[in-house]
Coordinates of C-alpha atoms and ligand atoms in Angstrom, one line a residue:
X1 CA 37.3 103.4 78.3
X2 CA 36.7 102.7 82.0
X3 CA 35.3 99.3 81.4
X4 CA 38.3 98.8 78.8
X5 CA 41.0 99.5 81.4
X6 CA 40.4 96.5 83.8
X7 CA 39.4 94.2 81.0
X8 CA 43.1 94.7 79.3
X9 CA 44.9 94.7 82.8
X10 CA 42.8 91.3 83.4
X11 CA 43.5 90.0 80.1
X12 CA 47.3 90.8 80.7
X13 CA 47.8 89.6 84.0
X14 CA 46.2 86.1 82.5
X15 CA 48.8 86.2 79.8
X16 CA 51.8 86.8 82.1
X17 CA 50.6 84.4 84.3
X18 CA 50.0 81.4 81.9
X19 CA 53.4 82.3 80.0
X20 CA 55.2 81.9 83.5
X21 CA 53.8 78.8 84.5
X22 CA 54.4 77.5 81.3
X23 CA 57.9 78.6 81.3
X24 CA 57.9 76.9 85.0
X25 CA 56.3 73.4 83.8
X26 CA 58.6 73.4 81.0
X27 CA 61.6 70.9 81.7
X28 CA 64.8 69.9 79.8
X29 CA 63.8 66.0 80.1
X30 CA 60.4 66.8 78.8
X31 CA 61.7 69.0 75.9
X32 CA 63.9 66.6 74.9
X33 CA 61.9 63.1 75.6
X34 CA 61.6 62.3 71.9
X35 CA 65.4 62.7 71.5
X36 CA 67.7 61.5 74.1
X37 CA 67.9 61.2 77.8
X38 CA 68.8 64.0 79.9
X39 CA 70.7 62.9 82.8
X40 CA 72.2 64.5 85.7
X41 CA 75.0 63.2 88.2
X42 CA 74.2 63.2 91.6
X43 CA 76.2 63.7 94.8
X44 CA 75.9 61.6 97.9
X45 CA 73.9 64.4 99.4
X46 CA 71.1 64.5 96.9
X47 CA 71.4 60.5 96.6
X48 CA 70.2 60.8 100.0
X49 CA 67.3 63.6 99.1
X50 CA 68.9 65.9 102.1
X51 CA 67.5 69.1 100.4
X52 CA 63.9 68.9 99.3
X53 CA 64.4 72.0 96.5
X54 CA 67.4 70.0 94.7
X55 CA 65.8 66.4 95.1
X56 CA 62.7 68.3 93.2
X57 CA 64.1 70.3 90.7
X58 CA 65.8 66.7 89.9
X59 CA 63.1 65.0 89.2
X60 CA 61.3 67.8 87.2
X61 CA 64.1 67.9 84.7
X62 CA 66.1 64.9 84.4
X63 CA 65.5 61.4 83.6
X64 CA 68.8 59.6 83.7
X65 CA 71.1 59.4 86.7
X66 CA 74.6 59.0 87.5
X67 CA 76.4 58.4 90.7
X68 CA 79.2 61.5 90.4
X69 CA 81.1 59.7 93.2
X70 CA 79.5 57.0 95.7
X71 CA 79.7 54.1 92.9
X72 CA 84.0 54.0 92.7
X73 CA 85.1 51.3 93.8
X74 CA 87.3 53.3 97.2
X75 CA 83.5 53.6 98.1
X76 CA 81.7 50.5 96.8
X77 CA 84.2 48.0 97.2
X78 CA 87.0 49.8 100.2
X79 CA 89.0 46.5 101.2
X80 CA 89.1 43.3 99.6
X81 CA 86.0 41.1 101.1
X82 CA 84.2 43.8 101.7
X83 CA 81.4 45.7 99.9
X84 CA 79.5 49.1 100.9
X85 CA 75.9 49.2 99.1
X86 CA 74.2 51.3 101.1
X87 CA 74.4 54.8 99.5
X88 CA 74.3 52.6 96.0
X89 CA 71.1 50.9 97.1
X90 CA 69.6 54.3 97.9
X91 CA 70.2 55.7 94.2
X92 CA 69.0 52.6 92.1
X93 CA 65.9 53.1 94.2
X94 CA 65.2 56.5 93.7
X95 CA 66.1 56.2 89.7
X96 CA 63.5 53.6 90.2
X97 CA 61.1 55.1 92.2
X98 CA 61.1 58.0 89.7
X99 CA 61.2 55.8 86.1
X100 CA 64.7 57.1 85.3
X101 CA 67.7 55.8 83.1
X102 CA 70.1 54.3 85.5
X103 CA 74.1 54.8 85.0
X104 CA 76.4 52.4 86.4
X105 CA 79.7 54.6 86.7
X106 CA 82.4 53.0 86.6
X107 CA 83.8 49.5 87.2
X108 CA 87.7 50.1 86.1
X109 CA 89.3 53.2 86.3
X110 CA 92.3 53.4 87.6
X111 CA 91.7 57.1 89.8
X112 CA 89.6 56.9 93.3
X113 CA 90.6 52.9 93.7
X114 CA 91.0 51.8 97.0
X115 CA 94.3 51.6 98.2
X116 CA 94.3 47.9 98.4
X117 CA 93.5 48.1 94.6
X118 CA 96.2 50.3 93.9
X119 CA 98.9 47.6 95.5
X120 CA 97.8 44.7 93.2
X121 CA 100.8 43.9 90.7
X122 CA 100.4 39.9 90.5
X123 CA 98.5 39.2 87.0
X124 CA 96.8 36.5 88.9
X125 CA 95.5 38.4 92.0
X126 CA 95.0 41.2 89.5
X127 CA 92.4 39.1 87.5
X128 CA 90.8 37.7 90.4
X129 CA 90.3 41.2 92.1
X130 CA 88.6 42.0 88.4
X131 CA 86.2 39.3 88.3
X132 CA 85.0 39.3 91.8
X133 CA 84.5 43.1 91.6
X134 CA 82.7 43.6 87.9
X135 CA 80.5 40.4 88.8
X136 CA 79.8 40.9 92.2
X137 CA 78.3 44.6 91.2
X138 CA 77.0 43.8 87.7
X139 CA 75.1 41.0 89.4
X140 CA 73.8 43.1 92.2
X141 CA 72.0 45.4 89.9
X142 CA 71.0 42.8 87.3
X143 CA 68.2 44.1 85.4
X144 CA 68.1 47.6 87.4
X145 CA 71.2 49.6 86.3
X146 CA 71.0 50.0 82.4
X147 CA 74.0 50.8 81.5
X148 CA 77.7 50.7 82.8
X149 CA 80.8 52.7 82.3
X150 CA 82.9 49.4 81.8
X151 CA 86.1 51.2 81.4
X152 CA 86.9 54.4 82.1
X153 CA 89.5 56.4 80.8
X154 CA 92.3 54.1 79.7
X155 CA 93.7 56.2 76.9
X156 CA 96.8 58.5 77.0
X157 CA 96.0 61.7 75.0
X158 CA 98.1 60.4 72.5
X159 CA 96.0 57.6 71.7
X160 CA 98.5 55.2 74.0
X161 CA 97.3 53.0 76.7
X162 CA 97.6 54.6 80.1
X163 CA 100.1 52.5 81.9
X164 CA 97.5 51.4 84.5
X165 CA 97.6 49.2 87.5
X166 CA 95.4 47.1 85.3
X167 CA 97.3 47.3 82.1
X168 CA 101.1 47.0 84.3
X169 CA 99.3 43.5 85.9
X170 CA 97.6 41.9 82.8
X171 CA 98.2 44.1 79.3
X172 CA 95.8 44.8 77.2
X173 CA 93.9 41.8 77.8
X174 CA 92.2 43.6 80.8
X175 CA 90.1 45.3 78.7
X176 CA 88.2 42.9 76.9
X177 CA 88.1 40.8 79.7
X178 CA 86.2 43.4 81.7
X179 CA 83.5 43.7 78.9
X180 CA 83.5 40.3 78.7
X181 CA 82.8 39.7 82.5
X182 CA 80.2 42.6 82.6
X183 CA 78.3 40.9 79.7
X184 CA 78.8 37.8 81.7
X185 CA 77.0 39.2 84.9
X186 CA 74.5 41.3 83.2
X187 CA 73.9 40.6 79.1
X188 CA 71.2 43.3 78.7
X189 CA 73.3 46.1 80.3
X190 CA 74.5 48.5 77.7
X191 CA 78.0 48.6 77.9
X192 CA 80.1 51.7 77.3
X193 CA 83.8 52.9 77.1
X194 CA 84.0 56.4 78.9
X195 CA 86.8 58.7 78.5
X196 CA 87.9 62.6 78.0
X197 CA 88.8 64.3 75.0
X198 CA 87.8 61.4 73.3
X199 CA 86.5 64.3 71.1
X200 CA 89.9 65.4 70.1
X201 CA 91.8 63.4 66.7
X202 CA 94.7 61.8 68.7
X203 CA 93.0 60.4 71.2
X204 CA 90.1 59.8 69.4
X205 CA 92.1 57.3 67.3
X206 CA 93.1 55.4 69.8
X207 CA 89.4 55.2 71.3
X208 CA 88.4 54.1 68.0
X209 CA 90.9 51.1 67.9
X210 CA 90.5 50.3 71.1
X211 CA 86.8 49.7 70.8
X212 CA 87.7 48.0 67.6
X213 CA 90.1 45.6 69.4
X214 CA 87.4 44.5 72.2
X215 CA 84.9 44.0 70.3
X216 CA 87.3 41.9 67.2
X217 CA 88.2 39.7 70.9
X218 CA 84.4 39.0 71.8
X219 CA 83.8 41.8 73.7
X220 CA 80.3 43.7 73.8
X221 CA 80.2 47.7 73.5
X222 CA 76.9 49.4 73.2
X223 CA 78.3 52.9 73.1
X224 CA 81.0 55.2 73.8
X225 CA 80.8 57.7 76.4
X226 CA 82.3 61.4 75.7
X227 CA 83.0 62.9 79.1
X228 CA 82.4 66.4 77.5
X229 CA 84.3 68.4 80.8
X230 CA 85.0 71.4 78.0
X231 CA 85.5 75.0 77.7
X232 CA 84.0 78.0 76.1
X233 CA 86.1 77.5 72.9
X234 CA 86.9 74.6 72.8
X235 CA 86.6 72.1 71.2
X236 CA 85.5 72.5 68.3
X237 CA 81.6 71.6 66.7
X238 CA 83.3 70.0 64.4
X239 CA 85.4 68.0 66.0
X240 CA 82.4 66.8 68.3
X241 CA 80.3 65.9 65.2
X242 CA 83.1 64.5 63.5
X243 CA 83.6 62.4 66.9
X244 CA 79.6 61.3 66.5
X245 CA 79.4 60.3 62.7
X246 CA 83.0 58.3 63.7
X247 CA 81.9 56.5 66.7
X248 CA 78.7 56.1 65.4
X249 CA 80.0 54.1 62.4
X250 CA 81.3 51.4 64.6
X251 CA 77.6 50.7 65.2
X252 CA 77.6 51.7 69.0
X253 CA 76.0 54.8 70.2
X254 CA 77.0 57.9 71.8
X255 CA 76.4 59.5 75.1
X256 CA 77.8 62.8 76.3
X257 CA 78.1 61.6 80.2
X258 CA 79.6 64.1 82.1
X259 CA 79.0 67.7 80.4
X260 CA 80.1 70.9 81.9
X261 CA 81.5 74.2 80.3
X262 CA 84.0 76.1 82.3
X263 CA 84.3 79.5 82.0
X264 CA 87.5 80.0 84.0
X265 CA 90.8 80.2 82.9
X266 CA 92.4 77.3 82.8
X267 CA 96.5 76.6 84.1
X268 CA 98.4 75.8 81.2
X269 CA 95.9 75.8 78.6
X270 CA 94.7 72.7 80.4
X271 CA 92.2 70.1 78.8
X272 CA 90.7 67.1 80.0
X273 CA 89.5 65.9 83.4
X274 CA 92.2 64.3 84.8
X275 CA 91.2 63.9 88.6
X276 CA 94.7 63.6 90.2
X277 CA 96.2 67.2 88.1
X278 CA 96.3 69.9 90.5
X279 CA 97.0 73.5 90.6
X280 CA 98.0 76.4 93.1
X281 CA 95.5 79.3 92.8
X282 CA 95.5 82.7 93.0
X283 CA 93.0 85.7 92.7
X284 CA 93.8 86.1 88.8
X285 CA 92.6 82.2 88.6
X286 CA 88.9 83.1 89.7
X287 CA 87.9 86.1 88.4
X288 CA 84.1 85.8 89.1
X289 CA 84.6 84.6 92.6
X290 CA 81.1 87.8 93.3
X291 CA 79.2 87.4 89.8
X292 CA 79.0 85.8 86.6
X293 CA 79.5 89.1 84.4
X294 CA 76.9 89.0 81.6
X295 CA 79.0 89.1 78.7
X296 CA 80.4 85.8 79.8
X297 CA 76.6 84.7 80.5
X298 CA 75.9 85.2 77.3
X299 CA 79.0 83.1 75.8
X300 CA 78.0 80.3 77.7
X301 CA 74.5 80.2 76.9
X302 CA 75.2 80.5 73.4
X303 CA 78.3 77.9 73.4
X304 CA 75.5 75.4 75.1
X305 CA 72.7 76.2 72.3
X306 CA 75.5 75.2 69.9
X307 CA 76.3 72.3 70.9
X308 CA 72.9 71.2 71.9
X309 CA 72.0 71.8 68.3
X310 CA 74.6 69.1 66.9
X311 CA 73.2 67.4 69.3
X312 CA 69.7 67.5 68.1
X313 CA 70.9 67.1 64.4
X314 CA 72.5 63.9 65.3
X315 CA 69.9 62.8 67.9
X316 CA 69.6 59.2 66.1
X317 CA 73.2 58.4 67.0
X318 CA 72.9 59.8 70.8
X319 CA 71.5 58.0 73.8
X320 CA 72.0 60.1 76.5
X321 CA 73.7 63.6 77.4
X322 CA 74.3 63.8 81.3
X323 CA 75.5 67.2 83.2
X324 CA 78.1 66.6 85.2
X325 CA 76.0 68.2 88.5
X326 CA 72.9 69.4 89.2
X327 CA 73.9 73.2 89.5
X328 CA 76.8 75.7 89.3
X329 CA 77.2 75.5 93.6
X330 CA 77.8 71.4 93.8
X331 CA 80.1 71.3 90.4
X332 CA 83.4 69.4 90.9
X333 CA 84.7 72.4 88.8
X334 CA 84.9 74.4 91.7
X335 CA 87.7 72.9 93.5
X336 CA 89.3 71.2 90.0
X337 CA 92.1 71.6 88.4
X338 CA 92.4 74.6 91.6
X339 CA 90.8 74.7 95.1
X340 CA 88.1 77.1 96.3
X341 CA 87.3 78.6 93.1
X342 CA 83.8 79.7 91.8
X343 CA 82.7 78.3 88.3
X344 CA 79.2 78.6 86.4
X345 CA 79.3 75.3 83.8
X346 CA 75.6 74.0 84.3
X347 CA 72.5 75.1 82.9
X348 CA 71.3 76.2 86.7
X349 CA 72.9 78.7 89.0
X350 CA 74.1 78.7 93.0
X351 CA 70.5 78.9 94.0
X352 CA 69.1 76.7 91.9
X353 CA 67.5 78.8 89.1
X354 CA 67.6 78.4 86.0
X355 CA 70.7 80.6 83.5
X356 CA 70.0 82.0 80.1
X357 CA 72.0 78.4 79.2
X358 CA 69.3 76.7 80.3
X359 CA 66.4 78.6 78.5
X360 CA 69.1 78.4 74.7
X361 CA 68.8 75.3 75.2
X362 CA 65.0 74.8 75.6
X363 CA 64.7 77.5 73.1
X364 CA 65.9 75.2 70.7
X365 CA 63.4 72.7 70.6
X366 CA 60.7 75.5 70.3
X367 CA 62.4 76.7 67.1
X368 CA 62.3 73.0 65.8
X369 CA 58.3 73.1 65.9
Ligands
XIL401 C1 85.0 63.7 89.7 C2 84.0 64.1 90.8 O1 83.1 65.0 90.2 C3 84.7 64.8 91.9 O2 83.7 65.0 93.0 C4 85.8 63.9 92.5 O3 86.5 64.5 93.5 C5 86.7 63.5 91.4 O4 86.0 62.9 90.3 N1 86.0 62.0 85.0 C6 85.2 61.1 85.6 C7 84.5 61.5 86.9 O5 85.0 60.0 85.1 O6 84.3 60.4 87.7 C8 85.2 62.6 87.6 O7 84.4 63.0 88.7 C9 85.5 63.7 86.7 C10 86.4 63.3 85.5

């Protein structure tokens, strides 16, 4: 018994220690490497590596990138013969220095232009501004960003065109034209259309025949982006795989490019991500402004394991699923659709360490061997 007693606490400690630092080695891009990229966006701050935890924990568990901001064109491209590269330089370089998927996002969208952009009526100025811009930043990164958001969010939730500056100065035409002068500037870029609830039947409709239509006028789309910006409830699982299996049948493929899950309630039943609605709070609006209680812990993680499991069951059809953020404290939820609030829709916390989300959806993949 005596010599029993330190052999079992030595055997013991062993275990623990090995199943910890298995759990610690253990990363989502490594889990998933035989299924689709895992990509996070990053802010300018962790573009520029200013804190050494987040830079590492990003390259321990994601291999694609996005810029969440510093790549719009109010920052890449603020008046009209001048360009800002700098912070854009600095994050193909690091997605290069570290052998990740590179995300261009996003040469048209009509929120965060630069205000000279926003002035531009003429059809003629209008397609001049288009062509200098897509080339002049396609070309830049030939061969080194691997995919671009072309066009982002030109839909109505109806299914309409939004009545853009682009769409108000040239029609419809804009749109092929802009796939047409990315291909142009760079032909092995993948080439996506990125919108929100893109998921949902209306909309998703008019994604469809929009994608249709560019690609019927010589246009090239690779693959569709699904924001994914969602809720606890909502949407549905099936409406997300029926949104694969369609988009997937026009021969491009899918990437979820922006996912978060907020677990706050939302002003007017609100969907979407559109950047310019906002919202007065008040202390009803953020009800976990202390803690996450666990109940709602629990929701999320299990709301992430269920979507992550359509998304393993369609992995053939997905190319990429990006977070929108690297954890809960940087997320873009907190101050949208209402200021100053605090919101927990990524798989790590404030501090940086990993939420029960995070381990549903690594457990997954261990149920899979
Ligand atoms: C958001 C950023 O996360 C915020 O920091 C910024 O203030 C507004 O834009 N759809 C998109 C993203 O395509 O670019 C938006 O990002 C979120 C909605």
């Amino acid at each position: 018994m005596k010599f029993i007693k330190p052999y079992l606490f030595a055997v013991t400690t062993l275990l623990t220690v090995s199943c910890t630092s298995q759990k610690e080695t253990a990363s989502l891009k490594d889990v998933y490497k035989n299924d689709f990229y895992i990509g996070a966006a990053l802010s300018a701050d962790q573009i520029e590596q200013k804190d050494i935890k987040v830079d590492s924990l990003i390259k321990k568990e994601f291999n694609a990138i996005t810029a969440e901001n510093i790549m719009k064109s109010m920052f890449t491209h603020p008046q009209k013969d001048k360009y800002d590269f700098v912070l854009s330089d600095k994050f193909v370089e690091s997605g290069e220095k570290n052998k990740m998927f590179i995300h261009g996002h996003t040469l048209i969208w009509h929120s965060q232009l630069a205000p000279w952009m926003e002035k531009i009526t003429d059809s003629t100025e209008m397609k001049a501004f288009m062509k200098d811009h897509i080339t002049t930043i396609v070309s830049k990164y030939k061969g080194r960003i691997n995919s671009w958001d072309v066009v982002n969010e030109a839909l109505n939730d109806d299914g309409t065109l939004r009545q853009s500056v682009f769409l108000k100065a040239l029609g419809e035409k804009y749109l092929v034209d802009a796939f047409k002068l990315a291909e142009k500037a760079d032909p092995k870029a993948e080439l996506y259309y990125n919108d929100y609830n893109i998921e949902e039947p209306a909309k998703r409709a008019g994604a469809i025949a929009l994608i249709k239509r560019i690609k019927a006028e010589g246009g090239k789309v690779d693959g569709v982006g699904i924001q994914g910006h969602w809720r606890l409830q909502s949407p549905s699982i099936e409406e997300i795989e029926k949104s694969i299996l369609e988009y997937s049948a026009l021969g491009i493929k899918v990437a979820f490019t922006e996912l978060d899950i907020t677990v706050l309630p939302n002003p007017w039943d609100l969907k979407g991500a559109d950047v310019n609605q906002k919202f007065e709070g008040n202390p009803k609006m953020n009800p976990y402004s202390e803690k996450l209680p666990d109940s709602i812990q629990t929701k999320l993680a299990e709301r992430y394991a269920s979507i992550f499991k359509l998304f393993l069951k369609h992995k053939d059809k997905i190319s990429r699923v990006t977070f929108w953020g690297v954890y809960d404290g940087q997320s873009w939820l907190n101050d949208w659709p209402i200021k100053g609030r605090t919101n927990y829709p990524l798989p790590f916390d404030v501090n940086l360490k990993h939420k029960p989300a995070y381990d549903s959806i690594l457990k997954l993949k261990n149920a899979e061997e």
